[in-house]
Amino acid sequence: MPATKFKCPDGQEIPFADCLRNCRLGERCLSKRTLRMIAKQREWKGEPSTTQLLKGTREAYLEITHDYSLDPMGELFRVLGSKAHAFLEEFTDNELTEERLRDDIGSGQFDFYDPEDCSLYDTKTWGSFKVMKALGYSQETVETGEFFKTGPRKGLAKTKKVLVQTDPDMKETEIQLNHYRMMLEAAGFPVKKMYVEAIVRDGGTYAAQGRGIDKNGYLIPVKFLPDQEVRQYLANKRDELLWALETGTMPEPCTDEECWNGKKCAGYCRVARFCDVAGNIEEKEDIENAG
């Protein structure tokens, strides 16, 4: 089932309809139209989507089977992304945009296809850290050769962060775009190039500049993956999810990659409260923060 409630600024939950009818706190955190947009959910009808299969199977299972709430503040970037997509759709000429395609694995809705050069685009609103990783960079801490002369760190080596060239890191996006490519090609539209059109949420900030991100937007090439590799990965995830739903069996915990080494569990997973593993991670972090 989709989300049915908002989580208010004071931590209390309220059904969508009750909130929109009357704010329990007396003053709204956001406008009604923004809250309505946040409350709009894609109903589960038995067909998994590409983006759903890219989540941890346990996360996807819990979102389907539990009544959960949304923090409006945590959903704002999704709202901005959705509004940007809707606005950009107005400027489509002789191209394809926002079309939902299907195959025997599930469905997926691509953003933009340009038949002139057979290019597939997906617009994403990412933070500078994710853009940095997608561009193939990482930050490493190195010693400067100098030492602190005073204070509590006296005698310790001074360090700084430097950018290091690595391989692009955007596995989920690569699988997503390649699945869209496969469905487009099956429908008769060849794909020769794929890009993420990344809008940098924190572009222009000191943090972004420190990561080498000096623009507010990037076109990032996405590599082609073997069709069989993409199919096998998504088909396995589909089978795991459908089997769990049919049998009422809790899937295995999300992998470290799927839960960002616990960071998603601790602050970004909408259904973490229903997961024993996520609860333990949150508990551990609370203890660490208290110390």
Short mmCIF file of C-alpha atoms in Angstrom, two decimals:
data_model
loop_
_atom_site.label_atom_id
_atom_site.label_comp_id
_atom_site.label_asym_id
_atom_site.label_seq_id
_atom_site.Cartn_x
_atom_site.Cartn_y
_atom_site.Cartn_z
CA MET A 1 0.00 0.00 0.00
CA PRO A 2 1.24 3.52 -0.60
CA ALA A 3 2.00 6.08 2.08
CA THR A 4 -1.15 7.34 3.77
CA LYS A 5 0.07 9.86 6.34
CA PHE A 6 2.32 12.86 6.85
CA LYS A 7 4.85 13.11 9.64
CA CYS A 8 4.39 16.55 11.19
CA PRO A 9 7.31 18.74 12.36
CA ASP A 10 6.65 17.62 15.95
CA GLY A 11 6.95 13.94 14.96
CA GLN A 12 3.25 13.13 15.15
CA GLU A 13 1.54 11.48 12.18
CA ILE A 14 -1.69 12.57 10.50
CA PRO A 15 -3.63 11.03 7.58
CA PHE A 16 -3.25 12.95 4.32
CA ALA A 17 -6.94 13.89 4.15
CA ASP A 18 -7.04 15.14 7.75
CA CYS A 19 -3.94 17.29 7.22
CA LEU A 20 -5.28 18.84 4.03
CA ARG A 21 -8.62 19.53 5.70
CA ASN A 22 -7.19 21.12 8.81
CA CYS A 23 -3.59 21.54 9.99
CA ARG A 24 -3.35 20.06 13.50
CA LEU A 25 -0.55 22.49 14.41
CA GLY A 26 -2.48 25.57 13.37
CA GLU A 27 0.08 26.72 10.82
CA ARG A 28 1.06 24.70 7.78
CA CYS A 29 4.63 23.60 7.12
CA LEU A 30 4.00 23.80 3.34
CA SER A 31 1.22 24.93 1.00
CA LYS A 32 -1.74 22.66 0.31
CA ARG A 33 -0.80 22.18 -3.33
CA THR A 34 2.72 21.03 -2.42
CA LEU A 35 1.32 18.68 0.22
CA ARG A 36 -1.16 17.28 -2.31
CA MET A 37 1.70 16.59 -4.71
CA ILE A 38 3.70 14.84 -1.99
CA ALA A 39 0.65 12.76 -1.05
CA LYS A 40 0.16 11.53 -4.63
CA GLN A 41 1.50 7.99 -4.76
CA ARG A 42 1.82 5.35 -7.45
CA GLU A 43 -0.53 2.57 -6.46
CA TRP A 44 0.83 -1.00 -6.43
CA LYS A 45 -1.08 -3.08 -9.00
CA GLY A 46 1.14 -6.12 -9.10
CA GLU A 47 3.57 -4.89 -11.76
CA PRO A 48 7.02 -3.84 -10.50
CA SER A 49 8.72 -0.80 -11.97
CA THR A 50 12.38 -0.48 -12.86
CA THR A 51 13.02 2.03 -10.06
CA GLN A 52 11.18 -0.19 -7.58
CA LEU A 53 13.39 -3.15 -8.46
CA LEU A 54 16.52 -1.05 -7.98
CA LYS A 55 15.65 -0.64 -4.30
CA GLY A 56 16.49 -3.26 -1.75
CA THR A 57 13.86 -6.00 -2.02
CA ARG A 58 13.05 -5.66 1.67
CA GLU A 59 12.50 -1.91 1.31
CA ALA A 60 10.21 -2.40 -1.71
CA TYR A 61 8.30 -5.19 0.11
CA LEU A 62 7.74 -3.08 3.22
CA GLU A 63 6.55 -0.10 1.16
CA ILE A 64 3.94 -2.31 -0.50
CA THR A 65 2.75 -4.15 2.61
CA HIS A 66 2.82 -1.44 5.31
CA ASP A 67 1.00 1.77 6.01
CA TYR A 68 3.74 4.38 6.36
CA SER A 69 4.16 8.14 6.61
CA LEU A 70 6.07 10.76 4.64
CA ASP A 71 8.07 13.63 6.05
CA PRO A 72 7.15 16.59 3.79
CA MET A 73 10.57 18.16 4.28
CA GLY A 74 12.26 14.95 3.19
CA GLU A 75 10.14 14.81 0.03
CA LEU A 76 10.75 18.34 -1.25
CA PHE A 77 13.53 17.48 -3.68
CA ARG A 78 11.30 14.78 -5.17
CA VAL A 79 8.61 17.44 -5.63
CA LEU A 80 11.06 19.79 -7.33
CA GLY A 81 12.23 16.98 -9.60
CA SER A 82 8.65 16.12 -10.56
CA LYS A 83 7.81 19.75 -11.27
CA ALA A 84 10.93 20.12 -13.40
CA HIS A 85 9.95 17.04 -15.43
CA ALA A 86 6.44 18.39 -15.98
CA PHE A 87 7.79 21.80 -17.02
CA LEU A 88 10.37 20.33 -19.40
CA GLU A 89 7.71 18.17 -21.06
CA GLU A 90 6.15 21.37 -22.44
CA PHE A 91 9.27 21.96 -24.53
CA THR A 92 9.32 18.60 -26.29
CA ASP A 93 9.27 18.98 -30.07
CA ASN A 94 9.51 15.92 -32.32
CA GLU A 95 10.91 13.76 -29.53
CA LEU A 96 9.49 11.26 -27.06
CA THR A 97 9.09 12.10 -23.39
CA GLU A 98 7.66 10.59 -20.22
CA GLU A 99 6.46 7.43 -21.96
CA ARG A 100 5.85 4.30 -19.89
CA LEU A 101 7.08 1.10 -21.55
CA ARG A 102 6.69 -2.52 -20.51
CA ASP A 103 8.38 -5.86 -20.94
CA ASP A 104 8.18 -9.23 -19.22
CA ILE A 105 10.14 -7.88 -16.23
CA GLY A 106 8.07 -4.80 -15.44
CA SER A 107 7.50 -1.23 -16.54
CA GLY A 108 9.59 1.90 -16.75
CA GLN A 109 9.03 5.52 -17.69
CA PHE A 110 11.93 7.21 -19.44
CA ASP A 111 12.38 10.99 -19.44
CA PHE A 112 13.45 12.01 -22.92
CA TYR A 113 14.42 10.34 -26.20
CA ASP A 114 15.82 12.33 -29.14
CA PRO A 115 15.38 10.39 -32.41
CA GLU A 116 17.69 12.79 -34.29
CA ASP A 117 20.80 11.28 -32.72
CA CYS A 118 19.12 8.31 -30.97
CA SER A 119 19.96 9.63 -27.50
CA LEU A 120 18.23 8.71 -24.24
CA TYR A 121 18.25 11.17 -21.35
CA ASP A 122 17.25 10.91 -17.71
CA THR A 123 17.04 14.12 -15.67
CA LYS A 124 17.99 13.75 -12.01
CA THR A 125 18.31 16.17 -9.11
CA TRP A 126 21.43 15.01 -7.29
CA GLY A 127 23.61 16.34 -4.52
CA SER A 128 27.20 17.26 -5.42
CA PHE A 129 28.58 14.14 -3.73
CA LYS A 130 26.57 11.86 -6.02
CA VAL A 131 27.48 13.95 -9.08
CA MET A 132 31.15 13.71 -8.11
CA LYS A 133 30.90 9.91 -7.91
CA ALA A 134 29.03 9.70 -11.22
CA LEU A 135 31.74 11.78 -12.91
CA GLY A 136 34.35 9.33 -11.69
CA TYR A 137 35.95 11.21 -8.80
CA SER A 138 36.39 10.55 -5.11
CA GLN A 139 37.89 12.48 -2.23
CA GLU A 140 40.91 11.22 -0.35
CA THR A 141 42.49 12.66 2.79
CA VAL A 142 46.24 13.26 2.45
CA GLU A 143 48.83 14.79 4.72
CA THR A 144 50.10 18.26 3.78
CA GLY A 145 53.58 17.84 5.30
CA GLU A 146 52.81 20.44 7.96
CA PHE A 147 52.00 19.92 11.64
CA PHE A 148 49.83 21.67 14.20
CA LYS A 149 52.01 23.81 16.44
CA THR A 150 49.46 24.69 19.12
CA GLY A 151 46.16 23.54 20.57
CA PRO A 152 44.86 20.05 21.35
CA ARG A 153 46.18 18.68 18.03
CA LYS A 154 49.71 19.98 18.55
CA GLY A 155 52.25 17.73 16.85
CA LEU A 156 49.64 16.01 14.64
CA ALA A 157 49.96 16.14 10.87
CA LYS A 158 47.71 18.53 8.99
CA THR A 159 45.57 16.99 6.26
CA LYS A 160 43.50 18.07 3.28
CA LYS A 161 41.06 16.45 0.90
CA VAL A 162 42.08 15.98 -2.72
CA LEU A 163 40.15 14.71 -5.73
CA VAL A 164 41.22 11.39 -7.19
CA GLN A 165 40.17 10.06 -10.60
CA THR A 166 38.31 6.74 -10.32
CA ASP A 167 35.72 4.86 -12.33
CA PRO A 168 32.22 6.40 -12.55
CA ASP A 169 30.04 5.08 -9.74
CA MET A 170 26.33 4.99 -10.64
CA LYS A 171 25.41 1.33 -10.90
CA GLU A 172 21.67 1.81 -10.22
CA THR A 173 21.42 4.52 -12.87
CA GLU A 174 23.29 2.38 -15.40
CA ILE A 175 20.87 -0.51 -14.88
CA GLN A 176 17.88 1.84 -14.99
CA LEU A 177 18.89 3.57 -18.24
CA ASN A 178 19.91 0.31 -19.89
CA HIS A 179 16.53 -1.22 -19.07
CA TYR A 180 14.80 1.79 -20.63
CA ARG A 181 17.12 1.42 -23.62
CA MET A 182 16.18 -2.23 -24.03
CA MET A 183 12.47 -1.44 -23.94
CA LEU A 184 12.87 1.45 -26.40
CA GLU A 185 14.84 -0.72 -28.80
CA ALA A 186 12.20 -3.45 -28.54
CA ALA A 187 9.63 -0.81 -29.55
CA GLY A 188 11.69 0.10 -32.62
CA PHE A 189 13.67 3.09 -31.35
CA PRO A 190 17.45 2.54 -31.53
CA VAL A 191 19.58 4.02 -28.74
CA LYS A 192 23.17 5.02 -29.52
CA LYS A 193 23.90 7.29 -26.56
CA MET A 194 22.63 7.61 -22.98
CA TYR A 195 23.01 10.48 -20.54
CA VAL A 196 22.08 11.55 -17.07
CA GLU A 197 21.16 15.22 -17.07
CA ALA A 198 22.19 15.95 -13.48
CA ILE A 199 20.94 19.11 -11.78
CA VAL A 200 23.15 19.80 -8.76
CA ARG A 201 20.99 20.50 -5.69
CA ASP A 202 23.79 22.24 -3.81
CA GLY A 203 25.53 23.73 -6.83
CA GLY A 204 27.59 26.82 -6.10
CA THR A 205 28.19 25.96 -2.46
CA TYR A 206 31.56 25.56 -0.78
CA ALA A 207 30.93 21.83 -0.33
CA ALA A 208 30.19 21.34 -4.04
CA GLN A 209 33.28 23.28 -5.11
CA GLY A 210 35.41 21.19 -2.76
CA ARG A 211 34.20 18.14 -4.66
CA GLY A 212 35.20 19.62 -7.99
CA ILE A 213 31.60 20.40 -8.94
CA ASP A 214 31.73 23.92 -10.38
CA LYS A 215 28.56 23.88 -12.51
CA ASN A 216 24.89 23.60 -11.63
CA GLY A 217 24.22 20.96 -14.26
CA TYR A 218 26.08 18.17 -16.07
CA LEU A 219 25.39 15.81 -18.95
CA ILE A 220 27.00 12.58 -17.77
CA PRO A 221 27.42 9.71 -20.26
CA VAL A 222 26.00 6.37 -19.15
CA LYS A 223 27.75 3.23 -20.32
CA PHE A 224 26.02 0.41 -22.15
CA LEU A 225 25.67 -2.81 -20.18
CA PRO A 226 25.10 -6.26 -21.73
CA ASP A 227 21.37 -6.89 -22.13
CA GLN A 228 21.60 -10.27 -20.42
CA GLU A 229 23.31 -8.75 -17.38
CA VAL A 230 20.54 -6.17 -16.99
CA ARG A 231 17.78 -8.72 -17.55
CA GLN A 232 19.25 -11.20 -15.08
CA TYR A 233 19.68 -8.60 -12.35
CA LEU A 234 16.17 -7.15 -12.67
CA ALA A 235 14.49 -10.53 -13.20
CA ASN A 236 16.07 -11.87 -10.01
CA LYS A 237 14.90 -8.81 -8.07
CA ARG A 238 11.40 -9.15 -9.55
CA ASP A 239 11.17 -12.83 -8.62
CA GLU A 240 12.37 -12.12 -5.08
CA LEU A 241 9.81 -9.35 -4.59
CA LEU A 242 6.84 -11.23 -6.06
CA TRP A 243 7.68 -14.40 -4.12
CA ALA A 244 7.90 -12.44 -0.87
CA LEU A 245 4.52 -10.82 -1.55
CA GLU A 246 2.86 -14.11 -2.52
CA THR A 247 4.14 -15.98 0.54
CA GLY A 248 4.14 -13.11 3.05
CA THR A 249 7.84 -13.74 3.71
CA MET A 250 10.09 -10.91 4.82
CA PRO A 251 12.94 -10.60 2.26
CA GLU A 252 16.58 -10.67 3.27
CA PRO A 253 18.00 -7.37 4.58
CA CYS A 254 19.12 -4.85 1.98
CA THR A 255 22.74 -5.15 0.90
CA ASP A 256 25.32 -2.59 2.03
CA GLU A 257 25.15 -1.06 -1.43
CA GLU A 258 21.34 -0.82 -1.36
CA CYS A 259 21.22 0.77 2.11
CA TRP A 260 24.31 2.97 1.62
CA ASN A 261 26.15 1.09 4.38
CA GLY A 262 23.34 1.84 6.81
CA LYS A 263 22.99 5.55 6.08
CA LYS A 264 19.71 5.06 4.23
CA CYS A 265 18.32 3.01 7.12
CA ALA A 266 19.26 5.68 9.63
CA GLY A 267 17.69 8.66 7.92
CA TYR A 268 16.31 8.17 4.42
CA CYS A 269 14.31 4.92 4.30
CA ARG A 270 10.57 5.57 4.60
CA VAL A 271 9.86 2.15 6.11
CA ALA A 272 12.86 1.71 8.40
CA ARG A 273 10.55 1.52 11.44
CA PHE A 274 9.23 -1.83 10.19
CA CYS A 275 12.70 -3.36 9.68
CA ASP A 276 14.56 -4.99 12.57
CA VAL A 277 17.94 -4.44 10.91
CA ALA A 278 17.31 -0.73 10.31
CA GLY A 279 16.10 -0.36 13.90
CA ASN A 280 19.36 -1.78 15.19
CA ILE A 281 21.36 0.58 12.97
CA GLU A 282 19.39 3.58 14.24
CA GLU A 283 19.89 2.40 17.81
CA LYS A 284 23.62 2.00 17.26
CA GLU A 285 23.93 5.45 15.73
CA ASP A 286 22.02 7.02 18.64
CA ILE A 287 24.47 5.41 21.06
CA GLU A 288 27.46 6.58 19.02
CA ASN A 289 26.09 10.11 18.76
CA ALA A 290 25.40 10.21 22.49
CA GLY A 291 29.06 9.38 23.13
#
